[in-house]
Amino acid sequence: MDNRPIGVMDSGLGGLSVIRIMREQLPHESIVFVGDQGHFPYGVRTQEDVCHLALNIGKYLLTHDIKMMVIACNTATAASLPTLQKELPIPVIGVIKPGATAALEQPKHDRIGVTATEGTIKAGAYPKTIHELNPDVTVIAKAAQPMVSIVEHNEVGTPKAQQVVNEQLGIFKDKHVDVLILGCTHFPFLSKEISNLLPDVTLVDPALETVKTARQMLTDTDQLHDHETTHTMKLYSTGDFKELQVGAEKWLPGDRFTCEHVNIPGD
Ligand code: DGL
């Protein structure tokens, strides 16, 4: 038993798509989350830059005495996972291998689509990881950076959201895929719009497999939170915490949390 919190980070609101699954699957765990809105968006930054930002956040999360860190950001996972695993004295997991694994576990997965930020697509992170696990599948990757801002600025459910999804993912109407990995934590919040466009495609949210991995690791090391002690959820934004608060009220309905601004150096 280990009642220390799990640390989670993302460039912004997207991390809430991972936290909502954590709340479902690991309801007794305490969570400390940093949304790096002060340096958003990550998808157009260099790998070095994103790695540096993620490492600073990891070090900040350590000040909360976390027992594990989840990089709930595909762009940051692609840019920094090995570095954070080396530099931080706690287990660190990312979302890309779980996302790839989940796609390959779907009954039909010969043609796998991936949509993510420019940075994740440029890094080739998903095709590389998927082909390490199964070299025989076809992977079609498409960056969809404009979809990130739709979620970040709380425009999900608007006609504009559907229009941007249609523009960004229309390619998958011509190039058929069996499954589509939502390889950016912001995108699961656009599942409805994406399914409207691609009704026959199975959408894969890497969050489910990521949380399964975290739970397995905590179980193996006997580090799950006990069931009696109250858990807490602390949300921090390096930018405008009000946007994170509005997002959390929308995407984590009924959950109790605190939400504050925090300064974490970007350089
Ligand atoms: N939500 C992040 C991801 O999973 C990055 C979005 C961005 O900041 O560009 O990749």
mmCIF file of C-alpha atoms and ligand atoms in Angstrom:
data_model
loop_
_atom_site.group_PDB
_atom_site.id
_atom_site.type_symbol
_atom_site.label_atom_id
_atom_site.label_comp_id
_atom_site.label_asym_id
_atom_site.label_seq_id
_atom_site.Cartn_x
_atom_site.Cartn_y
_atom_site.Cartn_z
ATOM 1 C CA MET A 1 0.000 0.000 0.000
ATOM 2 C CA ASP A 2 1.294 3.453 -0.928
ATOM 3 C CA ASN A 3 -0.965 6.486 -0.499
ATOM 4 C CA ARG A 4 1.287 8.932 -2.322
ATOM 5 C CA PRO A 5 -0.323 10.519 -5.409
ATOM 6 C CA ILE A 6 0.214 9.639 -9.055
ATOM 7 C CA GLY A 7 1.691 12.549 -11.041
ATOM 8 C CA VAL A 8 0.188 13.254 -14.456
ATOM 9 C CA MET A 9 1.148 15.843 -17.073
ATOM 10 C CA ASP A 10 -0.070 17.121 -20.420
ATOM 11 C CA SER A 11 0.367 20.274 -22.472
ATOM 12 C CA GLY A 12 -3.160 21.296 -21.513
ATOM 13 C CA LEU A 13 -6.718 20.057 -21.093
ATOM 14 C CA GLY A 14 -6.063 16.828 -22.998
ATOM 15 C CA GLY A 15 -4.651 15.172 -19.893
ATOM 16 C CA LEU A 16 -8.155 15.186 -18.462
ATOM 17 C CA SER A 17 -9.051 12.438 -20.966
ATOM 18 C CA VAL A 18 -6.518 10.226 -19.181
ATOM 19 C CA ILE A 19 -7.540 11.378 -15.710
ATOM 20 C CA ARG A 20 -11.210 10.553 -16.357
ATOM 21 C CA ILE A 21 -10.181 6.943 -17.082
ATOM 22 C CA MET A 22 -7.929 6.908 -14.002
ATOM 23 C CA ARG A 23 -10.877 8.043 -11.897
ATOM 24 C CA GLU A 24 -12.940 5.162 -13.312
ATOM 25 C CA GLN A 25 -10.292 2.452 -13.066
ATOM 26 C CA LEU A 26 -8.276 3.631 -10.058
ATOM 27 C CA PRO A 27 -10.903 5.519 -8.031
ATOM 28 C CA HIS A 28 -8.950 5.480 -4.762
ATOM 29 C CA GLU A 29 -5.771 7.043 -6.109
ATOM 30 C CA SER A 30 -4.772 10.641 -5.403
ATOM 31 C CA ILE A 31 -3.743 12.604 -8.482
ATOM 32 C CA VAL A 32 -1.570 15.659 -9.032
ATOM 33 C CA PHE A 33 -1.902 16.996 -12.566
ATOM 34 C CA VAL A 34 0.028 19.696 -14.398
ATOM 35 C CA GLY A 35 -1.416 21.130 -17.609
ATOM 36 C CA ASP A 36 1.364 23.102 -19.274
ATOM 37 C CA GLN A 37 -0.940 25.725 -20.751
ATOM 38 C CA GLY A 38 1.824 28.293 -20.309
ATOM 39 C CA HIS A 39 3.777 26.487 -23.055
ATOM 40 C CA PHE A 40 0.855 25.130 -25.100
ATOM 41 C CA PRO A 41 0.796 23.807 -27.794
ATOM 42 C CA TYR A 42 3.528 21.184 -27.623
ATOM 43 C CA GLY A 43 2.769 19.814 -31.081
ATOM 44 C CA VAL A 44 4.573 22.606 -32.918
ATOM 45 C CA ARG A 45 7.644 22.681 -30.634
ATOM 46 C CA THR A 46 10.927 20.842 -31.207
ATOM 47 C CA GLN A 47 11.523 17.477 -29.555
ATOM 48 C CA GLU A 48 14.314 18.997 -27.434
ATOM 49 C CA ASP A 49 12.077 21.779 -26.246
ATOM 50 C CA VAL A 50 9.223 19.418 -25.298
ATOM 51 C CA CYS A 51 11.658 17.074 -23.542
ATOM 52 C CA HIS A 52 13.000 19.959 -21.480
ATOM 53 C CA LEU A 53 9.491 21.130 -20.524
ATOM 54 C CA ALA A 54 8.381 17.616 -19.573
ATOM 55 C CA LEU A 55 11.486 17.086 -17.443
ATOM 56 C CA ASN A 56 10.861 20.333 -15.539
ATOM 57 C CA ILE A 57 7.283 19.239 -14.901
ATOM 58 C CA GLY A 58 8.480 15.828 -13.745
ATOM 59 C CA LYS A 59 10.813 17.530 -11.259
ATOM 60 C CA TYR A 60 7.967 19.739 -10.056
ATOM 61 C CA LEU A 61 5.695 16.714 -9.593
ATOM 62 C CA LEU A 62 8.396 15.094 -7.455
ATOM 63 C CA THR A 63 7.949 17.959 -4.970
ATOM 64 C CA HIS A 64 4.438 16.515 -4.413
ATOM 65 C CA ASP A 65 6.054 13.209 -3.444
ATOM 66 C CA ILE A 66 4.480 11.238 -6.302
ATOM 67 C CA LYS A 67 4.903 7.466 -6.495
ATOM 68 C CA MET A 68 4.632 7.252 -10.294
ATOM 69 C CA MET A 69 4.425 9.638 -13.245
ATOM 70 C CA VAL A 70 2.119 9.247 -16.230
ATOM 71 C CA ILE A 71 3.117 11.326 -19.250
ATOM 72 C CA ALA A 72 -0.472 11.732 -20.455
ATOM 73 C CA CYS A 73 0.682 13.515 -23.575
ATOM 74 C CA ASN A 74 1.616 11.730 -26.762
ATOM 75 C CA THR A 75 3.881 14.544 -27.966
ATOM 76 C CA ALA A 76 5.758 14.580 -24.659
ATOM 77 C CA THR A 77 5.910 10.766 -24.578
ATOM 78 C CA ALA A 78 7.476 10.755 -28.061
ATOM 79 C CA ALA A 79 9.975 13.439 -27.071
ATOM 80 C CA SER A 80 10.877 12.582 -23.499
ATOM 81 C CA LEU A 81 9.909 9.139 -22.179
ATOM 82 C CA PRO A 82 13.425 7.589 -22.057
ATOM 83 C CA THR A 83 14.891 10.812 -20.616
ATOM 84 C CA LEU A 84 12.328 11.032 -17.831
ATOM 85 C CA GLN A 85 12.681 7.330 -17.075
ATOM 86 C CA LYS A 86 16.420 7.899 -16.695
ATOM 87 C CA GLU A 87 16.307 11.186 -14.776
ATOM 88 C CA LEU A 88 13.433 10.666 -12.327
ATOM 89 C CA PRO A 89 13.696 8.308 -9.347
ATOM 90 C CA ILE A 90 10.178 6.897 -9.812
ATOM 91 C CA PRO A 91 8.506 4.754 -12.510
ATOM 92 C CA VAL A 92 7.425 6.824 -15.538
ATOM 93 C CA ILE A 93 4.997 5.594 -18.183
ATOM 94 C CA GLY A 94 3.815 7.128 -21.440
ATOM 95 C CA VAL A 95 0.811 6.678 -23.704
ATOM 96 C CA ILE A 96 2.252 5.566 -27.036
ATOM 97 C CA LYS A 97 3.080 1.912 -26.382
ATOM 98 C CA PRO A 98 -0.281 1.404 -24.639
ATOM 99 C CA GLY A 99 -2.012 3.082 -27.609
ATOM 100 C CA ALA A 100 -0.181 0.876 -30.110
ATOM 101 C CA THR A 101 -0.939 -2.243 -28.054
ATOM 102 C CA ALA A 102 -4.626 -1.352 -27.776
ATOM 103 C CA ALA A 103 -4.902 -0.882 -31.555
ATOM 104 C CA LEU A 104 -3.290 -4.256 -32.218
ATOM 105 C CA GLU A 105 -5.685 -5.892 -29.762
ATOM 106 C CA GLN A 106 -8.711 -4.874 -31.842
ATOM 107 C CA PRO A 107 -10.224 -7.858 -33.722
ATOM 108 C CA LYS A 108 -9.622 -6.176 -37.090
ATOM 109 C CA HIS A 109 -6.371 -4.219 -37.237
ATOM 110 C CA ASP A 110 -4.709 -4.798 -40.612
ATOM 111 C CA ARG A 111 -4.881 -1.104 -41.453
ATOM 112 C CA ILE A 112 -4.230 1.205 -38.517
ATOM 113 C CA GLY A 113 -4.729 4.951 -38.742
ATOM 114 C CA VAL A 114 -3.036 7.337 -36.343
ATOM 115 C CA THR A 115 -3.946 10.928 -35.800
ATOM 116 C CA ALA A 116 -1.808 13.081 -33.535
ATOM 117 C CA THR A 117 0.021 16.391 -33.282
ATOM 118 C CA GLU A 118 2.580 17.527 -35.828
ATOM 119 C CA GLY A 119 5.376 16.678 -33.386
ATOM 120 C CA THR A 120 4.204 13.119 -32.698
ATOM 121 C CA ILE A 121 3.685 12.412 -36.407
ATOM 122 C CA LYS A 122 7.056 13.938 -37.362
ATOM 123 C CA ALA A 123 8.779 11.814 -34.711
ATOM 124 C CA GLY A 124 7.233 8.699 -36.315
ATOM 125 C CA ALA A 125 6.547 7.429 -32.821
ATOM 126 C CA TYR A 126 3.394 5.415 -33.509
ATOM 127 C CA PRO A 127 4.402 3.663 -36.769
ATOM 128 C CA LYS A 128 7.743 2.736 -35.139
ATOM 129 C CA THR A 129 6.138 1.327 -31.987
ATOM 130 C CA ILE A 130 3.356 -0.485 -33.873
ATOM 131 C CA HIS A 131 5.825 -2.091 -36.292
ATOM 132 C CA GLU A 132 8.056 -3.203 -33.410
ATOM 133 C CA LEU A 133 5.023 -5.064 -32.069
ATOM 134 C CA ASN A 134 3.722 -6.269 -35.449
ATOM 135 C CA PRO A 135 5.665 -5.558 -38.655
ATOM 136 C CA ASP A 136 2.852 -6.814 -40.907
ATOM 137 C CA VAL A 137 0.241 -4.107 -40.414
ATOM 138 C CA THR A 138 -0.188 -0.988 -42.532
ATOM 139 C CA VAL A 139 -0.041 2.305 -40.642
ATOM 140 C CA ILE A 140 -1.385 5.559 -42.052
ATOM 141 C CA ALA A 141 -0.500 8.593 -39.952
ATOM 142 C CA LYS A 142 -2.041 12.047 -40.234
ATOM 143 C CA ALA A 143 -1.225 15.130 -38.157
ATOM 144 C CA ALA A 144 -4.280 17.097 -37.035
ATOM 145 C CA GLN A 145 -2.856 19.965 -34.987
ATOM 146 C CA PRO A 146 -5.888 22.288 -35.480
ATOM 147 C CA MET A 147 -8.091 19.772 -33.618
ATOM 148 C CA VAL A 148 -6.007 20.392 -30.481
ATOM 149 C CA SER A 149 -7.062 24.036 -30.182
ATOM 150 C CA ILE A 150 -10.728 23.144 -30.618
ATOM 151 C CA VAL A 151 -10.584 21.067 -27.443
ATOM 152 C CA GLU A 152 -8.261 23.371 -25.558
ATOM 153 C CA HIS A 153 -10.569 26.316 -26.097
ATOM 154 C CA ASN A 154 -13.707 24.378 -25.171
ATOM 155 C CA GLU A 155 -15.249 24.364 -28.668
ATOM 156 C CA VAL A 156 -16.193 20.658 -28.654
ATOM 157 C CA GLY A 157 -19.774 20.108 -29.855
ATOM 158 C CA THR A 158 -19.849 23.230 -32.038
ATOM 159 C CA PRO A 159 -20.312 23.217 -35.855
ATOM 160 C CA LYS A 160 -16.731 24.507 -36.072
ATOM 161 C CA ALA A 161 -15.485 21.377 -34.267
ATOM 162 C CA GLN A 162 -17.172 19.096 -36.822
ATOM 163 C CA GLN A 163 -15.843 21.175 -39.692
ATOM 164 C CA VAL A 164 -12.254 21.023 -38.438
ATOM 165 C CA VAL A 165 -12.510 17.248 -37.849
ATOM 166 C CA ASN A 166 -13.907 16.789 -41.393
ATOM 167 C CA GLU A 167 -11.043 18.824 -42.862
ATOM 168 C CA GLN A 168 -8.317 17.157 -40.830
ATOM 169 C CA LEU A 169 -9.441 13.525 -40.983
ATOM 170 C CA GLY A 170 -11.199 13.430 -44.373
ATOM 171 C CA ILE A 171 -8.181 11.497 -45.692
ATOM 172 C CA PHE A 172 -9.407 8.429 -43.771
ATOM 173 C CA LYS A 173 -12.577 8.362 -45.858
ATOM 174 C CA ASP A 174 -10.479 7.631 -48.978
ATOM 175 C CA LYS A 175 -7.726 5.587 -47.341
ATOM 176 C CA HIS A 176 -9.808 3.147 -45.349
ATOM 177 C CA VAL A 177 -8.533 2.088 -41.909
ATOM 178 C CA ASP A 178 -9.939 -0.539 -39.524
ATOM 179 C CA VAL A 179 -8.954 1.347 -36.391
ATOM 180 C CA LEU A 180 -7.924 4.918 -35.699
ATOM 181 C CA ILE A 181 -5.635 5.676 -32.760
ATOM 182 C CA LEU A 182 -6.518 8.984 -31.151
ATOM 183 C CA GLY A 183 -2.824 9.719 -30.632
ATOM 184 C CA CYS A 184 -3.297 13.048 -28.905
ATOM 185 C CA THR A 185 -4.924 13.271 -25.501
ATOM 186 C CA HIS A 186 -7.155 16.093 -26.692
ATOM 187 C CA PHE A 187 -8.777 13.976 -29.413
ATOM 188 C CA PRO A 188 -10.922 11.541 -27.365
ATOM 189 C CA PHE A 189 -13.035 14.570 -26.484
ATOM 190 C CA LEU A 190 -13.830 14.823 -30.228
ATOM 191 C CA SER A 191 -14.888 11.155 -30.513
ATOM 192 C CA LYS A 192 -18.447 12.081 -31.433
ATOM 193 C CA GLU A 193 -17.351 14.351 -34.267
ATOM 194 C CA ILE A 194 -14.795 11.776 -35.466
ATOM 195 C CA SER A 195 -17.391 8.969 -35.442
ATOM 196 C CA ASN A 196 -19.812 11.187 -37.375
ATOM 197 C CA LEU A 197 -17.171 11.415 -40.094
ATOM 198 C CA LEU A 198 -15.880 7.821 -39.887
ATOM 199 C CA PRO A 199 -18.811 5.729 -38.620
ATOM 200 C CA ASP A 200 -17.241 2.359 -39.544
ATOM 201 C CA VAL A 201 -13.863 2.954 -37.923
ATOM 202 C CA THR A 202 -13.067 1.709 -34.386
ATOM 203 C CA LEU A 203 -11.588 4.550 -32.354
ATOM 204 C CA VAL A 204 -8.786 3.703 -29.932
ATOM 205 C CA ASP A 205 -8.177 5.918 -26.911
ATOM 206 C CA PRO A 206 -4.706 5.025 -25.514
ATOM 207 C CA ALA A 207 -5.847 6.148 -22.044
ATOM 208 C CA LEU A 208 -7.540 2.817 -21.268
ATOM 209 C CA GLU A 209 -4.450 0.711 -21.858
ATOM 210 C CA THR A 210 -2.234 3.327 -20.197
ATOM 211 C CA VAL A 211 -4.256 3.214 -16.990
ATOM 212 C CA LYS A 212 -4.304 -0.592 -17.166
ATOM 213 C CA THR A 213 -0.492 -0.524 -17.341
ATOM 214 C CA ALA A 214 -0.300 1.861 -14.369
ATOM 215 C CA ARG A 215 -2.662 -0.305 -12.334
ATOM 216 C CA GLN A 216 -0.681 -3.434 -13.132
ATOM 217 C CA MET A 217 2.588 -1.801 -12.097
ATOM 218 C CA LEU A 218 1.129 -0.534 -8.815
ATOM 219 C CA THR A 219 -0.427 -3.939 -8.128
ATOM 220 C CA ASP A 220 2.839 -5.755 -8.835
ATOM 221 C CA THR A 221 4.718 -3.548 -6.375
ATOM 222 C CA ASP A 222 1.896 -3.492 -3.815
ATOM 223 C CA GLN A 223 1.604 0.285 -4.176
ATOM 224 C CA LEU A 224 -2.121 0.809 -4.703
ATOM 225 C CA HIS A 225 -3.784 3.423 -2.472
ATOM 226 C CA ASP A 226 -5.783 1.923 0.381
ATOM 227 C CA HIS A 227 -9.569 2.090 0.272
ATOM 228 C CA GLU A 228 -10.087 3.924 3.568
ATOM 229 C CA THR A 229 -7.968 7.067 3.341
ATOM 230 C CA THR A 230 -9.477 9.969 1.384
ATOM 231 C CA HIS A 231 -7.905 10.641 -1.971
ATOM 232 C CA THR A 232 -7.342 14.106 -3.443
ATOM 233 C CA MET A 233 -7.122 15.562 -6.928
ATOM 234 C CA LYS A 234 -4.953 18.642 -7.395
ATOM 235 C CA LEU A 235 -4.915 20.296 -10.798
ATOM 236 C CA TYR A 236 -2.286 22.886 -11.711
ATOM 237 C CA SER A 237 -1.967 25.007 -14.815
ATOM 238 C CA THR A 238 1.189 26.852 -15.823
ATOM 239 C CA GLY A 239 -1.113 29.223 -17.722
ATOM 240 C CA ASP A 240 -4.681 30.377 -17.182
ATOM 241 C CA PHE A 241 -6.023 27.983 -14.555
ATOM 242 C CA LYS A 242 -9.625 29.098 -15.249
ATOM 243 C CA GLU A 243 -9.612 27.312 -18.611
ATOM 244 C CA LEU A 244 -8.399 24.133 -16.903
ATOM 245 C CA GLN A 245 -11.049 24.537 -14.233
ATOM 246 C CA VAL A 246 -13.829 24.934 -16.826
ATOM 247 C CA GLY A 247 -12.485 21.890 -18.689
ATOM 248 C CA ALA A 248 -12.322 19.811 -15.500
ATOM 249 C CA GLU A 249 -15.878 20.761 -14.527
ATOM 250 C CA LYS A 250 -17.003 19.630 -17.983
ATOM 251 C CA TRP A 251 -14.917 16.455 -18.408
ATOM 252 C CA LEU A 252 -14.707 15.238 -14.803
ATOM 253 C CA PRO A 253 -18.297 15.836 -13.701
ATOM 254 C CA GLY A 254 -18.941 15.070 -10.046
ATOM 255 C CA ASP A 255 -15.253 14.850 -9.157
ATOM 256 C CA ARG A 256 -13.866 17.012 -6.417
ATOM 257 C CA PHE A 257 -10.649 18.839 -7.226
ATOM 258 C CA THR A 258 -8.646 21.961 -6.532
ATOM 259 C CA CYS A 259 -7.294 24.020 -9.422
ATOM 260 C CA GLU A 260 -4.488 26.576 -9.206
ATOM 261 C CA HIS A 261 -1.836 28.321 -11.228
ATOM 262 C CA VAL A 262 1.762 27.172 -10.811
ATOM 263 C CA ASN A 263 4.994 28.624 -12.172
ATOM 264 C CA ILE A 264 7.271 26.013 -13.688
ATOM 265 C CA PRO A 265 10.227 27.399 -15.642
ATOM 266 C CA GLY A 266 10.224 26.760 -19.384
ATOM 267 C CA ASP A 267 13.971 27.311 -19.800
HETATM 268 N N1 DGL B 1 -2.273 16.681 -25.937
HETATM 269 C C1 DGL B 1 -0.972 16.533 -26.403
HETATM 270 C C2 DGL B 1 -0.709 15.166 -27.012
HETATM 271 O O1 DGL B 1 -1.231 14.188 -26.534
HETATM 272 C C3 DGL B 1 -0.352 17.673 -27.210
HETATM 273 C C4 DGL B 1 -1.225 18.752 -27.789
HETATM 274 C C5 DGL B 1 -0.414 19.998 -28.084
HETATM 275 O O2 DGL B 1 -0.065 20.666 -27.102
HETATM 276 O O3 DGL B 1 -0.089 20.271 -29.246
HETATM 277 O O4 DGL B 1 0.067 15.015 -27.906
#
